[in-house]
């Protein structure tokens, strides 16, 4: 029991039943379908305002998640008419991603995985759409162009080689799967080599002694030596930004999937334990894990972190022995029970999103972000919520990350 949080601490909620999961996914797909007239040619913003997304162009790091919702709906469509509808929209959006990489519109950052995995890798995997393959390979090349060999990591943000930009962030663990995919498709190992090096560098420095994680780590711009950890979106440098910890959970599970290196199971257990230990009783974290029950009047939650962590628990469950698998699957289903019951949008008149109470970024005196999407739907929360439902209902289905 030492490596686990006592499941009794999570006892307030039962596991979501298959019927509950199925109904929840049906509701999500209905929402996607209803959103299509407004969002077939356009993309929702990163976060809602007053719980409603507005349509915009394919420009942010988050545009791929909506297309991912469309492909998840395609996969689960109940009839040929719906399937056709989702396929048409998904292809149109994949074309938009090809155009985006071709004209190099807002691609000078590391979020190529978030953009191109749920949109184009999904499209290619599901319907062998060649435009999507071309787009995703170009995106993988773009991601490789941000690799810094002196420190063996992918630079997260900003102008390459600028001295202040020598940093990676934990979120990138979800961008590098694009490189493994590209290696598989092209048979060119250099993508996987960069992915492996980036993950090794990240894991060497990002987990602190208490098993919480840094959001971002800096390196000496000349030698590539580790310099220090810091936060951008967490409450303060040494606190544990909930979503960063969740990216760590899902990221280590994917790292294991792609490498088979058992070290990643240990990292997964460490970051998972810290995350679970710091959940409030409704199993949906506050936006930073330094907050707990009693803080609900001052601090918003980040439901997207819960959905991301669930995807990580379910991915890693595939590779664990029976006992560990049963534990993480049960934890995942308990969290889903709470998300469905307390956070899922069930009435279109209150929101055109899927999951309420996400937090994109909250400004504090100690961090470097600005307020955006505080206590709102966030589009990746919607996507990972649907991915988690799909994973439970169809455990054998493909997962694109
Ligand atoms: N990857 C950016 C975020 O999680 O807000």
CSV table of C-alpha atoms and ligand atoms in Angstrom, one decimal:
chain,number,residue,atom,x,y,z
A,1,UNK,CA,0.0,0.0,0.0
A,2,UNK,CA,3.0,2.3,0.5
A,3,UNK,CA,3.2,3.3,-3.2
A,4,UNK,CA,-0.5,4.0,-3.3
A,5,UNK,CA,-2.8,6.5,-1.7
A,6,UNK,CA,-5.3,4.5,0.4
A,7,UNK,CA,-8.2,4.1,-1.9
A,8,UNK,CA,-10.5,4.6,1.1
A,9,UNK,CA,-9.4,8.2,1.1
A,10,UNK,CA,-11.1,8.3,-2.3
A,11,UNK,CA,-14.1,6.5,-1.0
A,12,UNK,CA,-16.6,9.3,-1.2
A,13,UNK,CA,-17.3,8.6,-4.8
A,14,UNK,CA,-18.1,5.2,-6.4
A,15,UNK,CA,-16.7,4.3,-9.7
A,16,UNK,CA,-18.6,5.6,-12.8
A,17,UNK,CA,-20.5,2.7,-14.2
A,18,UNK,CA,-20.3,1.8,-17.9
A,19,UNK,CA,-23.8,3.2,-18.4
A,20,UNK,CA,-22.9,6.5,-16.8
A,21,UNK,CA,-19.8,6.7,-19.0
A,22,UNK,CA,-21.8,5.8,-22.1
A,23,UNK,CA,-24.4,8.4,-21.4
A,24,UNK,CA,-21.7,11.0,-20.7
A,25,UNK,CA,-20.0,10.4,-24.0
A,26,UNK,CA,-23.3,10.5,-25.9
A,27,UNK,CA,-24.0,13.9,-24.3
A,28,UNK,CA,-20.5,15.1,-25.4
A,29,UNK,CA,-21.1,14.0,-28.9
A,30,UNK,CA,-24.4,15.7,-29.0
A,31,UNK,CA,-22.7,18.9,-27.9
A,32,UNK,CA,-20.0,18.5,-30.6
A,33,UNK,CA,-22.7,18.0,-33.2
A,34,UNK,CA,-24.6,21.1,-32.1
A,35,UNK,CA,-21.4,23.1,-32.2
A,36,UNK,CA,-20.5,22.1,-35.7
A,37,UNK,CA,-22.5,24.8,-37.5
A,38,UNK,CA,-20.5,27.5,-35.7
A,39,UNK,CA,-17.2,25.6,-35.5
A,40,UNK,CA,-16.8,23.6,-38.7
A,41,UNK,CA,-14.9,26.4,-40.4
A,42,UNK,CA,-13.7,28.0,-37.2
A,43,UNK,CA,-12.0,27.0,-34.0
A,44,UNK,CA,-13.1,27.7,-30.4
A,45,UNK,CA,-10.9,30.0,-28.4
A,46,UNK,CA,-8.6,28.3,-25.7
A,47,UNK,CA,-11.2,29.0,-23.0
A,48,UNK,CA,-14.8,30.0,-22.8
A,49,UNK,CA,-16.0,33.4,-21.5
A,50,UNK,CA,-19.0,33.0,-19.3
A,51,UNK,CA,-18.9,29.3,-20.2
A,52,UNK,CA,-19.3,30.0,-23.9
A,53,UNK,CA,-16.6,29.6,-26.5
A,54,UNK,CA,-16.5,32.1,-29.4
A,55,UNK,CA,-15.3,31.1,-32.9
A,56,UNK,CA,-11.9,32.2,-34.2
A,57,UNK,CA,-9.2,31.1,-36.6
A,58,UNK,CA,-6.7,28.3,-36.2
A,59,UNK,CA,-4.0,30.3,-34.4
A,60,UNK,CA,-3.6,29.3,-30.8
A,61,UNK,CA,-1.7,26.3,-29.3
A,62,UNK,CA,-5.1,24.8,-28.4
A,63,UNK,CA,-6.8,24.6,-31.8
A,64,UNK,CA,-6.2,20.8,-32.2
A,65,UNK,CA,-8.3,19.9,-29.3
A,66,UNK,CA,-11.6,20.8,-30.9
A,67,UNK,CA,-10.7,18.8,-34.0
A,68,UNK,CA,-9.8,16.0,-31.6
A,69,UNK,CA,-13.3,16.2,-30.2
A,70,UNK,CA,-14.7,15.9,-33.8
A,71,UNK,CA,-12.6,12.8,-34.4
A,72,UNK,CA,-13.6,11.2,-31.1
A,73,UNK,CA,-17.2,11.8,-32.2
A,74,UNK,CA,-16.5,10.3,-35.6
A,75,UNK,CA,-15.1,7.2,-33.9
A,76,UNK,CA,-18.1,6.8,-31.7
A,77,UNK,CA,-20.8,7.9,-34.2
A,78,UNK,CA,-24.0,6.0,-34.0
A,79,UNK,CA,-25.1,6.1,-37.7
A,80,UNK,CA,-23.7,6.7,-41.1
A,81,UNK,CA,-25.1,10.3,-41.4
A,82,UNK,CA,-23.3,11.4,-38.2
A,83,UNK,CA,-20.2,9.7,-39.2
A,84,UNK,CA,-20.2,11.5,-42.5
A,85,UNK,CA,-20.9,14.8,-40.8
A,86,UNK,CA,-17.9,14.4,-38.4
A,87,UNK,CA,-15.6,13.1,-41.2
A,88,UNK,CA,-16.3,16.1,-43.4
A,89,UNK,CA,-15.6,18.5,-40.5
A,90,UNK,CA,-12.5,16.6,-39.4
A,91,UNK,CA,-11.0,16.6,-42.9
A,92,UNK,CA,-11.8,20.3,-43.4
A,93,UNK,CA,-10.0,21.1,-40.1
A,94,UNK,CA,-7.1,18.8,-40.9
A,95,UNK,CA,-6.7,20.9,-44.1
A,96,UNK,CA,-6.6,24.0,-42.0
A,97,UNK,CA,-3.7,22.5,-40.0
A,98,UNK,CA,-1.8,21.7,-43.2
A,99,UNK,CA,-2.3,25.2,-44.3
A,100,UNK,CA,-1.1,26.5,-41.0
A,101,UNK,CA,2.1,24.6,-41.1
A,102,UNK,CA,2.7,25.5,-44.7
A,103,UNK,CA,2.3,29.2,-44.1
A,104,UNK,CA,4.1,28.9,-40.7
A,105,UNK,CA,1.3,30.6,-38.9
A,106,UNK,CA,2.1,30.8,-35.1
A,107,UNK,CA,4.2,27.6,-35.1
A,108,UNK,CA,7.3,29.1,-33.4
A,109,UNK,CA,6.8,27.2,-30.2
A,110,UNK,CA,6.9,23.6,-29.0
A,111,UNK,CA,3.2,22.8,-29.0
A,112,UNK,CA,3.2,20.9,-32.2
A,113,UNK,CA,2.0,17.7,-30.4
A,114,UNK,CA,-1.0,19.4,-28.9
A,115,UNK,CA,-1.9,20.9,-32.2
A,116,UNK,CA,-1.2,18.0,-34.6
A,117,UNK,CA,-1.8,14.8,-32.6
A,118,UNK,CA,-5.6,15.1,-31.9
A,119,UNK,CA,-6.2,16.7,-35.3
A,120,UNK,CA,-3.9,15.2,-37.9
A,121,UNK,CA,-2.4,12.1,-36.3
A,122,UNK,CA,-6.0,11.1,-35.5
A,123,UNK,CA,-7.2,11.9,-39.0
A,124,UNK,CA,-4.4,9.8,-40.6
A,125,UNK,CA,-4.9,6.9,-38.1
A,126,UNK,CA,-8.6,6.8,-38.6
A,127,UNK,CA,-9.1,7.4,-42.3
A,128,UNK,CA,-5.6,7.4,-43.8
A,129,UNK,CA,-6.0,11.1,-44.8
A,130,UNK,CA,-2.8,12.0,-46.6
A,131,UNK,CA,-3.1,15.7,-46.1
A,132,UNK,CA,-3.1,15.1,-42.4
A,133,UNK,CA,-0.1,12.8,-42.6
A,134,UNK,CA,1.8,15.5,-44.5
A,135,UNK,CA,0.8,18.1,-42.0
A,136,UNK,CA,1.8,16.1,-39.0
A,137,UNK,CA,5.2,15.1,-40.4
A,138,UNK,CA,5.9,18.8,-41.2
A,139,UNK,CA,4.9,19.6,-37.6
A,140,UNK,CA,7.3,17.0,-36.3
A,141,UNK,CA,10.1,18.6,-38.3
A,142,UNK,CA,9.1,21.9,-36.8
A,143,UNK,CA,9.3,20.4,-33.3
A,144,UNK,CA,12.7,19.0,-34.1
A,145,UNK,CA,13.9,22.4,-35.1
A,146,UNK,CA,13.5,23.5,-31.5
A,147,UNK,CA,15.9,20.9,-30.2
A,148,UNK,CA,18.9,22.2,-28.3
A,149,UNK,CA,21.7,19.6,-28.5
A,150,UNK,CA,23.9,21.3,-25.9
A,151,UNK,CA,21.3,20.6,-23.2
A,152,UNK,CA,19.4,17.8,-25.0
A,153,UNK,CA,16.0,19.3,-24.7
A,154,UNK,CA,13.3,21.0,-26.8
A,155,UNK,CA,13.0,24.7,-26.2
A,156,UNK,CA,9.5,25.6,-25.1
A,157,UNK,CA,8.8,29.1,-26.0
A,158,UNK,CA,10.0,32.2,-27.8
A,159,UNK,CA,12.8,32.9,-30.3
A,160,UNK,CA,15.2,30.1,-30.6
A,161,UNK,CA,18.6,30.6,-28.9
A,162,UNK,CA,17.6,33.8,-27.2
A,163,UNK,CA,19.5,33.7,-23.9
A,164,UNK,CA,16.4,34.0,-21.7
A,165,UNK,CA,14.6,31.2,-23.6
A,166,UNK,CA,16.8,28.3,-22.6
A,167,UNK,CA,14.0,26.3,-20.9
A,168,UNK,CA,11.7,23.4,-21.2
A,169,UNK,CA,8.3,22.9,-19.6
A,170,UNK,CA,6.6,19.8,-18.3
A,171,UNK,CA,3.7,20.1,-20.7
A,172,UNK,CA,6.1,19.1,-23.6
A,173,UNK,CA,5.9,15.5,-22.4
A,174,UNK,CA,2.7,15.6,-24.4
A,175,UNK,CA,4.3,17.1,-27.5
A,176,UNK,CA,7.0,14.6,-28.0
A,177,UNK,CA,4.7,11.7,-28.8
A,178,UNK,CA,4.4,13.4,-32.2
A,179,UNK,CA,8.0,12.5,-32.8
A,180,UNK,CA,7.5,8.8,-32.0
A,181,UNK,CA,4.6,8.8,-34.4
A,182,UNK,CA,6.8,10.5,-37.1
A,183,UNK,CA,9.6,7.9,-36.6
A,184,UNK,CA,7.1,5.1,-37.0
A,185,UNK,CA,5.5,6.5,-40.1
A,186,UNK,CA,8.8,7.7,-41.9
A,187,UNK,CA,11.0,4.9,-40.4
A,188,UNK,CA,13.5,7.8,-39.6
A,189,UNK,CA,14.8,7.2,-36.1
A,190,UNK,CA,16.0,10.8,-35.6
A,191,UNK,CA,12.6,11.9,-34.4
A,192,UNK,CA,12.5,9.2,-31.7
A,193,UNK,CA,16.1,10.0,-30.7
A,194,UNK,CA,15.2,13.7,-30.0
A,195,UNK,CA,12.0,12.5,-28.1
A,196,UNK,CA,14.1,10.1,-26.0
A,197,UNK,CA,16.7,12.8,-25.2
A,198,UNK,CA,14.1,15.4,-24.3
A,199,UNK,CA,12.2,13.0,-22.0
A,200,UNK,CA,15.5,11.9,-20.3
A,201,UNK,CA,16.5,15.6,-19.7
A,202,UNK,CA,13.0,16.4,-18.4
A,203,UNK,CA,12.8,13.5,-16.0
A,204,UNK,CA,16.3,14.1,-14.7
A,205,UNK,CA,15.3,17.5,-13.3
A,206,UNK,CA,11.6,18.1,-13.2
A,207,UNK,CA,10.5,15.9,-10.3
A,208,UNK,CA,11.3,17.4,-6.9
A,209,UNK,CA,12.3,15.3,-3.8
A,210,UNK,CA,8.7,15.4,-2.5
A,211,UNK,CA,7.4,14.1,-5.9
A,212,UNK,CA,5.8,17.4,-6.9
A,213,UNK,CA,7.0,18.9,-10.2
A,214,UNK,CA,8.5,22.1,-11.5
A,215,UNK,CA,6.4,23.7,-14.2
A,216,UNK,CA,9.4,24.9,-16.1
A,217,UNK,CA,13.2,24.4,-15.9
A,218,UNK,CA,16.0,26.6,-17.1
A,219,UNK,CA,19.4,25.7,-18.5
A,220,UNK,CA,22.6,27.5,-18.9
A,221,UNK,CA,22.2,28.8,-22.5
A,222,UNK,CA,25.9,28.0,-23.4
A,223,UNK,CA,26.7,24.7,-21.6
A,224,UNK,CA,23.2,23.3,-21.4
A,225,UNK,CA,23.7,22.6,-17.7
A,226,UNK,CA,20.6,22.6,-15.5
A,227,UNK,CA,20.2,26.0,-13.9
A,228,UNK,CA,16.9,26.2,-11.9
A,229,UNK,CA,13.2,25.4,-11.7
A,230,UNK,CA,10.5,28.0,-11.8
A,231,UNK,CA,6.8,28.4,-12.5
A,232,UNK,CA,4.8,30.4,-15.0
A,233,UNK,CA,1.3,29.2,-14.4
A,234,UNK,CA,1.5,27.7,-10.9
A,235,UNK,CA,0.8,29.7,-7.7
A,236,UNK,CA,4.5,30.1,-7.0
A,237,UNK,CA,7.8,28.5,-8.0
A,238,UNK,CA,7.9,25.8,-5.4
A,239,UNK,CA,4.2,25.0,-5.4
A,240,UNK,CA,2.7,22.3,-7.6
A,241,UNK,CA,0.6,23.6,-10.5
A,242,UNK,CA,-2.1,21.0,-10.8
A,243,UNK,CA,-2.0,20.8,-14.6
A,244,UNK,CA,1.7,20.5,-14.6
A,245,UNK,CA,1.5,17.5,-12.3
A,246,UNK,CA,-1.2,16.0,-14.5
A,247,UNK,CA,0.9,16.5,-17.6
A,248,UNK,CA,3.6,14.6,-15.6
A,249,UNK,CA,1.2,11.7,-14.9
A,250,UNK,CA,0.1,11.4,-18.5
A,251,UNK,CA,3.6,12.2,-19.9
A,252,UNK,CA,5.3,9.4,-17.9
A,253,UNK,CA,2.7,6.9,-19.0
A,254,UNK,CA,3.3,7.8,-22.6
A,255,UNK,CA,7.0,7.8,-22.1
A,256,UNK,CA,6.7,4.2,-20.8
A,257,UNK,CA,4.5,3.3,-23.8
A,258,UNK,CA,7.1,4.5,-26.2
A,259,UNK,CA,10.3,3.3,-24.6
A,260,UNK,CA,9.4,0.3,-22.4
A,261,UNK,CA,11.8,1.7,-19.8
A,262,UNK,CA,10.6,0.7,-16.4
A,263,UNK,CA,12.1,3.9,-14.8
A,264,UNK,CA,9.1,5.7,-16.2
A,265,UNK,CA,6.7,3.5,-14.1
A,266,UNK,CA,8.5,4.7,-11.0
A,267,UNK,CA,8.3,8.3,-12.1
A,268,UNK,CA,4.6,7.8,-12.9
A,269,UNK,CA,4.0,6.3,-9.4
A,270,UNK,CA,5.7,9.3,-7.7
A,271,UNK,CA,3.9,12.0,-9.6
A,272,UNK,CA,0.6,10.2,-9.3
A,273,UNK,CA,0.9,9.7,-5.6
A,274,UNK,CA,1.5,13.4,-5.0
A,275,UNK,CA,-1.4,14.4,-7.2
A,276,UNK,CA,-3.8,12.0,-5.5
A,277,UNK,CA,-2.7,12.9,-2.1
A,278,UNK,CA,-3.5,16.6,-2.8
A,279,UNK,CA,-7.0,16.1,-4.2
A,280,UNK,CA,-9.9,17.6,-2.4
A,281,UNK,CA,-12.8,15.4,-1.4
A,282,UNK,CA,-14.6,15.8,-4.7
A,283,UNK,CA,-11.5,14.5,-6.5
A,284,UNK,CA,-11.2,17.5,-8.8
A,285,UNK,CA,-8.1,19.5,-8.0
A,286,UNK,CA,-7.8,23.2,-7.3
A,287,UNK,CA,-5.7,24.9,-9.9
A,288,UNK,CA,-2.6,24.6,-7.8
A,289,UNK,CA,-2.2,21.5,-5.5
A,290,UNK,CA,-1.2,23.8,-2.6
A,291,UNK,CA,-4.9,24.6,-2.2
A,292,UNK,CA,-7.3,22.2,-0.6
A,293,UNK,CA,-10.8,21.9,0.9
A,294,UNK,CA,-11.8,25.1,2.5
A,295,UNK,CA,-10.2,27.2,-0.3
A,296,UNK,CA,-13.2,26.9,-2.6
A,297,UNK,CA,-14.4,30.5,-2.0
A,298,UNK,CA,-11.1,32.0,-3.0
A,299,UNK,CA,-9.6,29.5,-5.4
A,300,UNK,CA,-11.0,28.0,-8.6
A,301,UNK,CA,-10.5,24.4,-9.6
A,302,UNK,CA,-9.0,23.1,-12.7
A,303,UNK,CA,-11.1,20.2,-13.9
A,304,UNK,CA,-8.9,19.8,-17.0
A,305,UNK,CA,-6.1,18.5,-14.7
A,306,UNK,CA,-8.4,15.7,-13.4
A,307,UNK,CA,-9.3,14.7,-17.0
A,308,UNK,CA,-5.6,14.6,-18.1
A,309,UNK,CA,-4.6,12.6,-15.0
A,310,UNK,CA,-7.4,10.1,-15.7
A,311,UNK,CA,-6.1,9.6,-19.3
A,312,UNK,CA,-2.6,9.0,-17.8
A,313,UNK,CA,-3.9,6.5,-15.2
A,314,UNK,CA,-5.8,4.6,-17.9
A,315,UNK,CA,-2.8,4.6,-20.3
A,316,UNK,CA,-0.4,3.3,-17.7
A,317,UNK,CA,-2.9,0.7,-16.5
A,318,UNK,CA,-2.4,-1.1,-19.7
A,319,UNK,CA,1.2,-2.0,-18.8
A,320,UNK,CA,0.9,-2.7,-15.0
A,321,UNK,CA,0.3,-6.0,-13.2
A,322,UNK,CA,-3.2,-6.9,-12.2
A,323,UNK,CA,-3.2,-5.4,-8.8
A,324,UNK,CA,-1.8,-2.0,-9.9
A,325,UNK,CA,-4.0,-2.0,-12.9
A,326,UNK,CA,-7.1,-2.5,-10.8
A,327,UNK,CA,-6.0,0.3,-8.5
A,328,UNK,CA,-5.4,2.9,-11.2
A,329,UNK,CA,-8.5,1.9,-13.1
A,330,UNK,CA,-10.6,2.3,-10.0
A,331,UNK,CA,-9.1,5.7,-9.2
A,332,UNK,CA,-9.7,6.8,-12.8
A,333,UNK,CA,-13.4,5.7,-12.6
A,334,UNK,CA,-13.9,7.5,-9.3
A,335,UNK,CA,-12.6,10.7,-10.6
A,336,UNK,CA,-14.8,10.3,-13.7
A,337,UNK,CA,-17.8,9.8,-11.5
A,338,UNK,CA,-17.2,13.2,-9.9
A,339,UNK,CA,-16.4,14.9,-13.2
A,340,UNK,CA,-19.6,13.6,-14.8
A,341,UNK,CA,-21.8,14.3,-11.8
A,342,UNK,CA,-20.4,17.7,-10.8
A,343,UNK,CA,-18.6,19.2,-13.8
A,344,UNK,CA,-20.0,17.9,-17.1
A,345,UNK,CA,-22.1,20.3,-19.1
A,346,UNK,CA,-25.6,18.8,-19.3
A,347,UNK,CA,-27.6,21.8,-20.4
A,348,UNK,CA,-26.6,23.6,-23.6
A,349,UNK,CA,-28.2,26.8,-22.4
A,350,UNK,CA,-25.5,27.2,-19.8
A,351,UNK,CA,-22.4,26.3,-21.9
A,352,UNK,CA,-21.3,25.2,-25.4
A,353,UNK,CA,-18.3,23.4,-23.7
A,354,UNK,CA,-18.0,20.0,-22.2
A,355,UNK,CA,-16.4,20.4,-18.8
A,356,UNK,CA,-17.0,23.3,-16.4
A,357,UNK,CA,-14.6,24.8,-13.9
A,358,UNK,CA,-11.3,24.7,-15.7
A,359,UNK,CA,-8.6,27.2,-15.1
A,360,UNK,CA,-6.1,28.2,-17.9
A,361,UNK,CA,-4.0,30.7,-15.9
A,362,UNK,CA,-4.4,32.6,-12.7
A,363,UNK,CA,-2.2,35.6,-11.9
A,364,UNK,CA,-0.6,35.7,-8.5
A,365,UNK,CA,2.1,38.0,-7.1
A,366,UNK,CA,4.6,35.1,-7.5
A,367,UNK,CA,4.0,33.8,-11.0
A,368,UNK,CA,4.6,35.2,-14.5
A,369,UNK,CA,1.3,34.6,-16.3
A,370,UNK,CA,-1.8,36.8,-16.7
A,371,UNK,CA,-5.3,35.9,-15.8
A,372,UNK,CA,-7.1,34.0,-18.6
A,373,UNK,CA,-9.9,31.5,-18.5
A,374,UNK,CA,-10.2,31.4,-14.7
A,375,UNK,CA,-13.1,29.1,-13.7
A,376,UNK,CA,-14.1,28.5,-17.3
A,377,UNK,CA,-14.3,25.7,-19.8
A,378,UNK,CA,-10.9,25.1,-21.4
A,379,UNK,CA,-10.8,23.3,-24.7
A,380,UNK,CA,-8.2,20.7,-23.7
A,381,UNK,CA,-10.3,19.9,-20.6
A,382,UNK,CA,-13.2,19.2,-23.0
A,383,UNK,CA,-11.0,17.0,-25.2
A,384,UNK,CA,-9.3,15.0,-22.5
A,385,UNK,CA,-12.6,14.4,-20.8
A,386,UNK,CA,-13.9,12.9,-24.0
A,387,UNK,CA,-10.7,10.9,-24.5
A,388,UNK,CA,-11.1,9.5,-20.9
A,389,UNK,CA,-14.7,8.5,-21.6
A,390,UNK,CA,-13.6,6.9,-24.9
A,391,UNK,CA,-10.7,5.1,-23.2
A,392,UNK,CA,-13.0,3.5,-20.6
A,393,UNK,CA,-15.7,2.5,-23.0
A,394,UNK,CA,-13.4,1.2,-25.7
A,395,UNK,CA,-10.2,0.2,-24.0
A,396,UNK,CA,-8.8,-1.3,-27.2
A,397,UNK,CA,-9.4,1.9,-29.2
A,398,UNK,CA,-6.4,3.9,-30.4
A,399,UNK,CA,-5.1,6.7,-28.3
A,400,UNK,CA,-3.3,9.3,-30.3
A,401,UNK,CA,-1.0,10.8,-27.7
B,1,LIG,N1,0.2,23.7,-22.1
B,1,LIG,C1,-0.2,24.9,-21.6
B,1,LIG,C2,-1.2,24.7,-20.5
B,1,LIG,O1,-1.4,23.6,-20.0
B,1,LIG,O2,-1.7,25.7,-20.0
